[in-house]
Amino acid sequence: MTDTLYKRPFSPLAAFAGLALLAVLAGCGNENATASDSKTDVSVEAQGPASEIAPKIAMGDMMQGNPESPVTVIEFASMTCSHCAGFHKHVYPRLKENYIDTGKINFVFREFPLDAYALEASIMARCAGKDRYFEVVHEVFVRQEEWILASSPSKIRSRLRAIGEDLGITASMYETCQENEALQKRIAAKAAEGRTRYDVSGTPAIVVNGQLVEGGANYNTLARHIEGLLSGDQ
């Protein structure tokens, strides 16, 4: 398949619903916005009904591959971005097969929600816990048109919740996670860091060893960049 550069411009208007409120929650000049990349993941147990096991929400960086690799690839993505969905359908599988599963790179996925629906989907994925996080992310992207093209906001959320239920995220777990302010602040801080530290202005955005890679959403471009770092040529 011909490689395509998947890119969606950042829209302040679209981002306002999801991130303006989060910026307030996170606080101006949040000290976490310039924190070093986390090498560990922390899960917290949310409070839920006594009759149901509370979800263990994944709070730290979501990583795959080899955390000791000299090459760290960070993807910033919005769950409602069609180009991000394209990246996860056509580019990410090759990246995973050739570089993540082989332990050649450390891969970090960071949410960069462009709207309230993307934020809701991001929180839902975190609600699954670190062991199933990437499974939920994959399903949300693969089935993106199924939920994001629904005819009304209520139907969009209903279909998103249905995807969560297919993956074992109950309605109660879903609502408990959506109300978790610590998680909202975490996502806001990392999105802000993407803008201020890495100049992320659209999604998907690929950062390799701290540098935003132009055209990094193209597999061949990204692979060449990774190979150059692994061989010491860059």
PDB file of C-alpha atoms in Angstrom:
ATOM      1  CA  MET A   1       0.000   0.000   0.000  1.00  0.00           C
ATOM      2  CA  THR A   2       1.293   3.456  -0.874  1.00  0.00           C
ATOM      3  CA  ASP A   3       2.405   5.368   2.213  1.00  0.00           C
ATOM      4  CA  THR A   4       0.378   8.483   2.883  1.00  0.00           C
ATOM      5  CA  LEU A   5       1.134  11.378   5.201  1.00  0.00           C
ATOM      6  CA  TYR A   6      -1.815  11.491   7.570  1.00  0.00           C
ATOM      7  CA  LYS A   7      -2.160  14.974   9.014  1.00  0.00           C
ATOM      8  CA  ARG A   8      -4.981  16.993  10.533  1.00  0.00           C
ATOM      9  CA  PRO A   9      -4.424  20.713  11.255  1.00  0.00           C
ATOM     10  CA  PHE A  10      -4.908  21.805  14.830  1.00  0.00           C
ATOM     11  CA  SER A  11      -8.153  23.757  15.252  1.00  0.00           C
ATOM     12  CA  PRO A  12      -8.389  26.035  18.288  1.00  0.00           C
ATOM     13  CA  LEU A  13     -12.173  26.091  17.971  1.00  0.00           C
ATOM     14  CA  ALA A  14     -12.400  22.326  17.927  1.00  0.00           C
ATOM     15  CA  ALA A  15      -9.964  22.033  20.805  1.00  0.00           C
ATOM     16  CA  PHE A  16     -11.768  24.575  22.958  1.00  0.00           C
ATOM     17  CA  ALA A  17     -14.508  22.265  24.174  1.00  0.00           C
ATOM     18  CA  GLY A  18     -12.117  19.581  25.314  1.00  0.00           C
ATOM     19  CA  LEU A  19      -8.981  21.447  26.331  1.00  0.00           C
ATOM     20  CA  ALA A  20     -10.011  24.912  27.492  1.00  0.00           C
ATOM     21  CA  LEU A  21     -11.782  23.452  30.500  1.00  0.00           C
ATOM     22  CA  LEU A  22      -8.892  21.079  31.110  1.00  0.00           C
ATOM     23  CA  ALA A  23      -6.423  23.947  31.038  1.00  0.00           C
ATOM     24  CA  VAL A  24      -8.350  25.538  33.870  1.00  0.00           C
ATOM     25  CA  LEU A  25      -8.413  22.249  35.771  1.00  0.00           C
ATOM     26  CA  ALA A  26      -4.697  21.761  35.239  1.00  0.00           C
ATOM     27  CA  GLY A  27      -3.848  25.331  36.204  1.00  0.00           C
ATOM     28  CA  CYS A  28      -1.791  27.934  34.361  1.00  0.00           C
ATOM     29  CA  GLY A  29       1.871  27.012  34.098  1.00  0.00           C
ATOM     30  CA  ASN A  30       1.213  23.510  35.400  1.00  0.00           C
ATOM     31  CA  GLU A  31       4.505  22.162  36.694  1.00  0.00           C
ATOM     32  CA  ASN A  32       3.877  18.842  34.943  1.00  0.00           C
ATOM     33  CA  ALA A  33       3.828  20.474  31.523  1.00  0.00           C
ATOM     34  CA  THR A  34       7.608  20.331  31.204  1.00  0.00           C
ATOM     35  CA  ALA A  35       8.279  17.206  33.182  1.00  0.00           C
ATOM     36  CA  SER A  36      10.637  14.578  31.817  1.00  0.00           C
ATOM     37  CA  ASP A  37       9.163  11.673  29.872  1.00  0.00           C
ATOM     38  CA  SER A  38       7.878   9.105  32.337  1.00  0.00           C
ATOM     39  CA  LYS A  39       9.408   5.637  32.208  1.00  0.00           C
ATOM     40  CA  THR A  40       6.849   4.157  34.556  1.00  0.00           C
ATOM     41  CA  ASP A  41       3.106   3.734  34.633  1.00  0.00           C
ATOM     42  CA  VAL A  42       0.877   4.246  37.617  1.00  0.00           C
ATOM     43  CA  SER A  43      -2.656   2.943  37.964  1.00  0.00           C
ATOM     44  CA  VAL A  44      -5.120   4.359  40.439  1.00  0.00           C
ATOM     45  CA  GLU A  45      -8.288   2.738  41.653  1.00  0.00           C
ATOM     46  CA  ALA A  46     -11.311   4.927  41.037  1.00  0.00           C
ATOM     47  CA  GLN A  47     -14.183   4.998  43.471  1.00  0.00           C
ATOM     48  CA  GLY A  48     -17.229   3.155  42.157  1.00  0.00           C
ATOM     49  CA  PRO A  49     -20.325   1.368  43.387  1.00  0.00           C
ATOM     50  CA  ALA A  50     -19.630  -1.200  46.092  1.00  0.00           C
ATOM     51  CA  SER A  51     -21.327  -3.860  43.990  1.00  0.00           C
ATOM     52  CA  GLU A  52     -18.836  -3.443  41.169  1.00  0.00           C
ATOM     53  CA  ILE A  53     -15.071  -3.691  41.001  1.00  0.00           C
ATOM     54  CA  ALA A  54     -13.693  -0.171  40.607  1.00  0.00           C
ATOM     55  CA  PRO A  55     -11.717   0.420  37.408  1.00  0.00           C
ATOM     56  CA  LYS A  56      -7.950   0.659  37.703  1.00  0.00           C
ATOM     57  CA  ILE A  57      -7.278   3.789  35.686  1.00  0.00           C
ATOM     58  CA  ALA A  58      -3.936   4.003  33.888  1.00  0.00           C
ATOM     59  CA  MET A  59      -2.390   7.372  34.779  1.00  0.00           C
ATOM     60  CA  GLY A  60       1.188   7.285  33.508  1.00  0.00           C
ATOM     61  CA  ASP A  61       2.702   7.252  30.047  1.00  0.00           C
ATOM     62  CA  MET A  62       1.364   4.396  27.961  1.00  0.00           C
ATOM     63  CA  MET A  63       4.323   2.578  26.441  1.00  0.00           C
ATOM     64  CA  GLN A  64       5.157  -0.405  24.270  1.00  0.00           C
ATOM     65  CA  GLY A  65       8.457  -1.878  23.222  1.00  0.00           C
ATOM     66  CA  ASN A  66      11.759  -1.490  25.009  1.00  0.00           C
ATOM     67  CA  PRO A  67      11.973   1.293  27.628  1.00  0.00           C
ATOM     68  CA  GLU A  68      15.771   0.900  27.597  1.00  0.00           C
ATOM     69  CA  SER A  69      16.054   1.525  23.855  1.00  0.00           C
ATOM     70  CA  PRO A  70      18.134   4.529  22.781  1.00  0.00           C
ATOM     71  CA  VAL A  71      15.235   5.551  20.522  1.00  0.00           C
ATOM     72  CA  THR A  72      11.936   6.779  21.947  1.00  0.00           C
ATOM     73  CA  VAL A  73       9.059   7.485  19.579  1.00  0.00           C
ATOM     74  CA  ILE A  74       6.147   9.523  20.932  1.00  0.00           C
ATOM     75  CA  GLU A  75       2.884   9.718  19.027  1.00  0.00           C
ATOM     76  CA  PHE A  76       0.495  12.558  19.833  1.00  0.00           C
ATOM     77  CA  ALA A  77      -2.987  11.707  18.573  1.00  0.00           C
ATOM     78  CA  SER A  78      -6.627  12.682  18.882  1.00  0.00           C
ATOM     79  CA  MET A  79      -9.201   9.904  18.970  1.00  0.00           C
ATOM     80  CA  THR A  80     -11.493  11.847  16.613  1.00  0.00           C
ATOM     81  CA  CYS A  81      -8.774  12.593  14.062  1.00  0.00           C
ATOM     82  CA  SER A  82      -9.403  10.645  10.853  1.00  0.00           C
ATOM     83  CA  HIS A  83      -5.736  10.887   9.900  1.00  0.00           C
ATOM     84  CA  CYS A  84      -4.789   9.380  13.256  1.00  0.00           C
ATOM     85  CA  ALA A  85      -7.178   6.518  12.520  1.00  0.00           C
ATOM     86  CA  GLY A  86      -5.471   6.088   9.161  1.00  0.00           C
ATOM     87  CA  PHE A  87      -2.081   6.030  10.860  1.00  0.00           C
ATOM     88  CA  HIS A  88      -3.217   3.312  13.257  1.00  0.00           C
ATOM     89  CA  LYS A  89      -4.736   1.245  10.483  1.00  0.00           C
ATOM     90  CA  HIS A  90      -1.885   1.443   7.985  1.00  0.00           C
ATOM     91  CA  VAL A  91       1.348   2.686   9.599  1.00  0.00           C
ATOM     92  CA  TYR A  92       1.292   1.646  13.249  1.00  0.00           C
ATOM     93  CA  PRO A  93       0.965  -2.115  12.500  1.00  0.00           C
ATOM     94  CA  ARG A  94       4.208  -1.992  10.488  1.00  0.00           C
ATOM     95  CA  LEU A  95       5.912   0.102  13.144  1.00  0.00           C
ATOM     96  CA  LYS A  96       4.823  -2.377  15.796  1.00  0.00           C
ATOM     97  CA  GLU A  97       5.967  -5.415  13.822  1.00  0.00           C
ATOM     98  CA  ASN A  98       9.355  -4.035  12.821  1.00  0.00           C
ATOM     99  CA  TYR A  99      10.371  -1.829  15.739  1.00  0.00           C
ATOM    100  CA  ILE A 100       8.112  -2.168  18.796  1.00  0.00           C
ATOM    101  CA  ASP A 101       7.732  -5.943  19.074  1.00  0.00           C
ATOM    102  CA  THR A 102      11.413  -6.414  18.220  1.00  0.00           C
ATOM    103  CA  GLY A 103      12.462  -4.150  21.089  1.00  0.00           C
ATOM    104  CA  LYS A 104      14.251  -1.679  18.840  1.00  0.00           C
ATOM    105  CA  ILE A 105      12.314   1.331  20.107  1.00  0.00           C
ATOM    106  CA  ASN A 106      10.369   2.592  23.079  1.00  0.00           C
ATOM    107  CA  PHE A 107       6.931   3.697  21.836  1.00  0.00           C
ATOM    108  CA  VAL A 108       4.842   6.176  23.820  1.00  0.00           C
ATOM    109  CA  PHE A 109       1.254   7.106  22.962  1.00  0.00           C
ATOM    110  CA  ARG A 110       0.012  10.455  24.239  1.00  0.00           C
ATOM    111  CA  GLU A 111      -3.498  11.796  23.918  1.00  0.00           C
ATOM    112  CA  PHE A 112      -3.898  15.186  22.215  1.00  0.00           C
ATOM    113  CA  PRO A 113      -7.691  15.609  22.229  1.00  0.00           C
ATOM    114  CA  LEU A 114      -8.957  18.106  19.670  1.00  0.00           C
ATOM    115  CA  ASP A 115     -12.507  18.104  21.014  1.00  0.00           C
ATOM    116  CA  ALA A 116     -14.667  16.876  23.860  1.00  0.00           C
ATOM    117  CA  TYR A 117     -15.414  13.544  22.162  1.00  0.00           C
ATOM    118  CA  ALA A 118     -11.708  12.801  21.761  1.00  0.00           C
ATOM    119  CA  LEU A 119     -11.213  13.566  25.426  1.00  0.00           C
ATOM    120  CA  GLU A 120     -14.043  11.220  26.374  1.00  0.00           C
ATOM    121  CA  ALA A 121     -12.584   8.433  24.233  1.00  0.00           C
ATOM    122  CA  SER A 122      -9.128   9.007  25.723  1.00  0.00           C
ATOM    123  CA  ILE A 123     -10.493   8.685  29.233  1.00  0.00           C
ATOM    124  CA  MET A 124     -12.372   5.529  28.253  1.00  0.00           C
ATOM    125  CA  ALA A 125      -9.139   3.929  27.038  1.00  0.00           C
ATOM    126  CA  ARG A 126      -7.423   4.816  30.302  1.00  0.00           C
ATOM    127  CA  CYS A 127     -10.338   3.250  32.144  1.00  0.00           C
ATOM    128  CA  ALA A 128      -9.390  -0.139  30.698  1.00  0.00           C
ATOM    129  CA  GLY A 129      -6.096  -0.081  32.604  1.00  0.00           C
ATOM    130  CA  LYS A 130      -2.559  -0.275  31.286  1.00  0.00           C
ATOM    131  CA  ASP A 131      -2.774  -3.911  30.177  1.00  0.00           C
ATOM    132  CA  ARG A 132      -5.701  -3.296  27.827  1.00  0.00           C
ATOM    133  CA  TYR A 133      -5.125   0.363  26.984  1.00  0.00           C
ATOM    134  CA  PHE A 134      -3.714  -0.167  23.504  1.00  0.00           C
ATOM    135  CA  GLU A 135      -6.439  -2.676  22.691  1.00  0.00           C
ATOM    136  CA  VAL A 136      -9.060  -0.015  23.375  1.00  0.00           C
ATOM    137  CA  VAL A 137      -7.152   2.656  21.449  1.00  0.00           C
ATOM    138  CA  HIS A 138      -6.946   0.326  18.457  1.00  0.00           C
ATOM    139  CA  GLU A 139     -10.663  -0.450  18.600  1.00  0.00           C
ATOM    140  CA  VAL A 140     -11.627   3.215  18.914  1.00  0.00           C
ATOM    141  CA  PHE A 141      -9.586   4.091  15.832  1.00  0.00           C
ATOM    142  CA  VAL A 142     -10.649   1.088  13.750  1.00  0.00           C
ATOM    143  CA  ARG A 143     -14.314   1.736  14.529  1.00  0.00           C
ATOM    144  CA  GLN A 144     -14.001   5.527  14.425  1.00  0.00           C
ATOM    145  CA  GLU A 145     -16.556   6.129  11.667  1.00  0.00           C
ATOM    146  CA  GLU A 146     -19.035   3.941  13.512  1.00  0.00           C
ATOM    147  CA  TRP A 147     -19.237   6.363  16.421  1.00  0.00           C
ATOM    148  CA  ILE A 148     -17.913   9.740  15.322  1.00  0.00           C
ATOM    149  CA  LEU A 149     -20.293  10.040  12.349  1.00  0.00           C
ATOM    150  CA  ALA A 150     -23.407   9.468  14.451  1.00  0.00           C
ATOM    151  CA  SER A 151     -26.182  12.000  13.904  1.00  0.00           C
ATOM    152  CA  SER A 152     -26.176  13.659  17.325  1.00  0.00           C
ATOM    153  CA  PRO A 153     -23.905  14.223  20.333  1.00  0.00           C
ATOM    154  CA  SER A 154     -25.928  11.782  22.414  1.00  0.00           C
ATOM    155  CA  LYS A 155     -25.619   9.083  19.747  1.00  0.00           C
ATOM    156  CA  ILE A 156     -21.879   9.691  19.426  1.00  0.00           C
ATOM    157  CA  ARG A 157     -21.434   9.128  23.143  1.00  0.00           C
ATOM    158  CA  SER A 158     -23.813   6.173  23.135  1.00  0.00           C
ATOM    159  CA  ARG A 159     -21.868   4.433  20.384  1.00  0.00           C
ATOM    160  CA  LEU A 160     -18.568   5.203  22.079  1.00  0.00           C
ATOM    161  CA  ARG A 161     -19.866   3.695  25.304  1.00  0.00           C
ATOM    162  CA  ALA A 162     -21.009   0.642  23.331  1.00  0.00           C
ATOM    163  CA  ILE A 163     -17.451   0.118  22.088  1.00  0.00           C
ATOM    164  CA  GLY A 164     -16.278   0.300  25.683  1.00  0.00           C
ATOM    165  CA  GLU A 165     -18.853  -2.253  26.752  1.00  0.00           C
ATOM    166  CA  ASP A 166     -17.678  -4.596  23.989  1.00  0.00           C
ATOM    167  CA  LEU A 167     -14.261  -4.445  25.658  1.00  0.00           C
ATOM    168  CA  GLY A 168     -15.507  -4.975  29.197  1.00  0.00           C
ATOM    169  CA  ILE A 169     -15.880  -1.356  30.310  1.00  0.00           C
ATOM    170  CA  THR A 170     -19.255  -1.238  32.018  1.00  0.00           C
ATOM    171  CA  ALA A 171     -21.483   1.840  32.065  1.00  0.00           C
ATOM    172  CA  SER A 172     -20.655   2.401  35.730  1.00  0.00           C
ATOM    173  CA  MET A 173     -16.913   2.128  35.114  1.00  0.00           C
ATOM    174  CA  TYR A 174     -17.237   4.482  32.150  1.00  0.00           C
ATOM    175  CA  GLU A 175     -18.978   7.203  34.155  1.00  0.00           C
ATOM    176  CA  THR A 176     -16.628   6.820  37.118  1.00  0.00           C
ATOM    177  CA  CYS A 177     -13.605   7.318  34.884  1.00  0.00           C
ATOM    178  CA  GLN A 178     -15.107  10.302  33.063  1.00  0.00           C
ATOM    179  CA  GLU A 179     -15.464  12.071  36.413  1.00  0.00           C
ATOM    180  CA  ASN A 180     -11.830  11.512  37.419  1.00  0.00           C
ATOM    181  CA  GLU A 181     -10.314  15.001  37.654  1.00  0.00           C
ATOM    182  CA  ALA A 182      -6.771  13.737  38.205  1.00  0.00           C
ATOM    183  CA  LEU A 183      -6.933  11.945  34.869  1.00  0.00           C
ATOM    184  CA  GLN A 184      -8.349  15.031  33.144  1.00  0.00           C
ATOM    185  CA  LYS A 185      -5.451  17.081  34.504  1.00  0.00           C
ATOM    186  CA  ARG A 186      -2.935  14.458  33.399  1.00  0.00           C
ATOM    187  CA  ILE A 187      -4.209  14.487  29.819  1.00  0.00           C
ATOM    188  CA  ALA A 188      -4.316  18.295  29.799  1.00  0.00           C
ATOM    189  CA  ALA A 189      -0.742  18.576  31.059  1.00  0.00           C
ATOM    190  CA  LYS A 190       0.646  16.175  28.470  1.00  0.00           C
ATOM    191  CA  ALA A 191      -1.264  17.874  25.649  1.00  0.00           C
ATOM    192  CA  ALA A 192       0.108  21.235  26.798  1.00  0.00           C
ATOM    193  CA  GLU A 193       3.596  19.742  26.898  1.00  0.00           C
ATOM    194  CA  GLY A 194       3.149  18.588  23.323  1.00  0.00           C
ATOM    195  CA  ARG A 195       2.472  22.150  22.228  1.00  0.00           C
ATOM    196  CA  THR A 196       5.049  23.969  24.335  1.00  0.00           C
ATOM    197  CA  ARG A 197       7.901  21.477  24.421  1.00  0.00           C
ATOM    198  CA  TYR A 198       7.606  19.766  21.042  1.00  0.00           C
ATOM    199  CA  ASP A 199       5.701  22.327  18.915  1.00  0.00           C
ATOM    200  CA  VAL A 200       2.883  19.895  18.207  1.00  0.00           C
ATOM    201  CA  SER A 201       0.261  21.750  16.150  1.00  0.00           C
ATOM    202  CA  GLY A 202      -1.610  18.911  14.452  1.00  0.00           C
ATOM    203  CA  THR A 203      -2.291  15.226  14.756  1.00  0.00           C
ATOM    204  CA  PRO A 204      -0.872  12.724  14.377  1.00  0.00           C
ATOM    205  CA  ALA A 205       2.454  14.211  15.405  1.00  0.00           C
ATOM    206  CA  ILE A 206       5.551  12.061  15.814  1.00  0.00           C
ATOM    207  CA  VAL A 207       8.371  13.024  18.153  1.00  0.00           C
ATOM    208  CA  VAL A 208      11.572  10.973  18.101  1.00  0.00           C
ATOM    209  CA  ASN A 209      14.140  11.469  20.848  1.00  0.00           C
ATOM    210  CA  GLY A 210      12.641  14.840  21.686  1.00  0.00           C
ATOM    211  CA  GLN A 211      12.474  16.168  18.129  1.00  0.00           C
ATOM    212  CA  LEU A 212       9.288  16.643  16.108  1.00  0.00           C
ATOM    213  CA  VAL A 213       9.758  14.706  12.860  1.00  0.00           C
ATOM    214  CA  GLU A 214       8.371  16.423   9.782  1.00  0.00           C
ATOM    215  CA  GLY A 215       6.382  13.858   7.839  1.00  0.00           C
ATOM    216  CA  GLY A 216       6.804  11.377  10.686  1.00  0.00           C
ATOM    217  CA  ALA A 217       3.345   9.908  10.131  1.00  0.00           C
ATOM    218  CA  ASN A 218       4.640   8.427   6.885  1.00  0.00           C
ATOM    219  CA  TYR A 219       6.057   4.963   7.571  1.00  0.00           C
ATOM    220  CA  ASN A 220       9.059   5.228   5.245  1.00  0.00           C
ATOM    221  CA  THR A 221      10.024   8.641   6.626  1.00  0.00           C
ATOM    222  CA  LEU A 222       9.718   7.442  10.197  1.00  0.00           C
ATOM    223  CA  ALA A 223      11.569   4.183   9.549  1.00  0.00           C
ATOM    224  CA  ARG A 224      14.485   6.020   7.916  1.00  0.00           C
ATOM    225  CA  HIS A 225      14.699   8.352  10.899  1.00  0.00           C
ATOM    226  CA  ILE A 226      14.659   5.460  13.360  1.00  0.00           C
ATOM    227  CA  GLU A 227      17.243   3.480  11.410  1.00  0.00           C
ATOM    228  CA  GLY A 228      19.524   6.501  11.311  1.00  0.00           C
ATOM    229  CA  LEU A 229      19.390   6.820  15.088  1.00  0.00           C
ATOM    230  CA  LEU A 230      19.877   3.103  15.669  1.00  0.00           C
ATOM    231  CA  SER A 231      22.919   3.057  13.402  1.00  0.00           C
ATOM    232  CA  GLY A 232      24.366   6.226  14.885  1.00  0.00           C
ATOM    233  CA  ASP A 233      24.131   8.180  11.641  1.00  0.00           C
ATOM    234  CA  GLN A 234      21.954  10.896  13.209  1.00  0.00           C
TER     235      GLN A 234
END
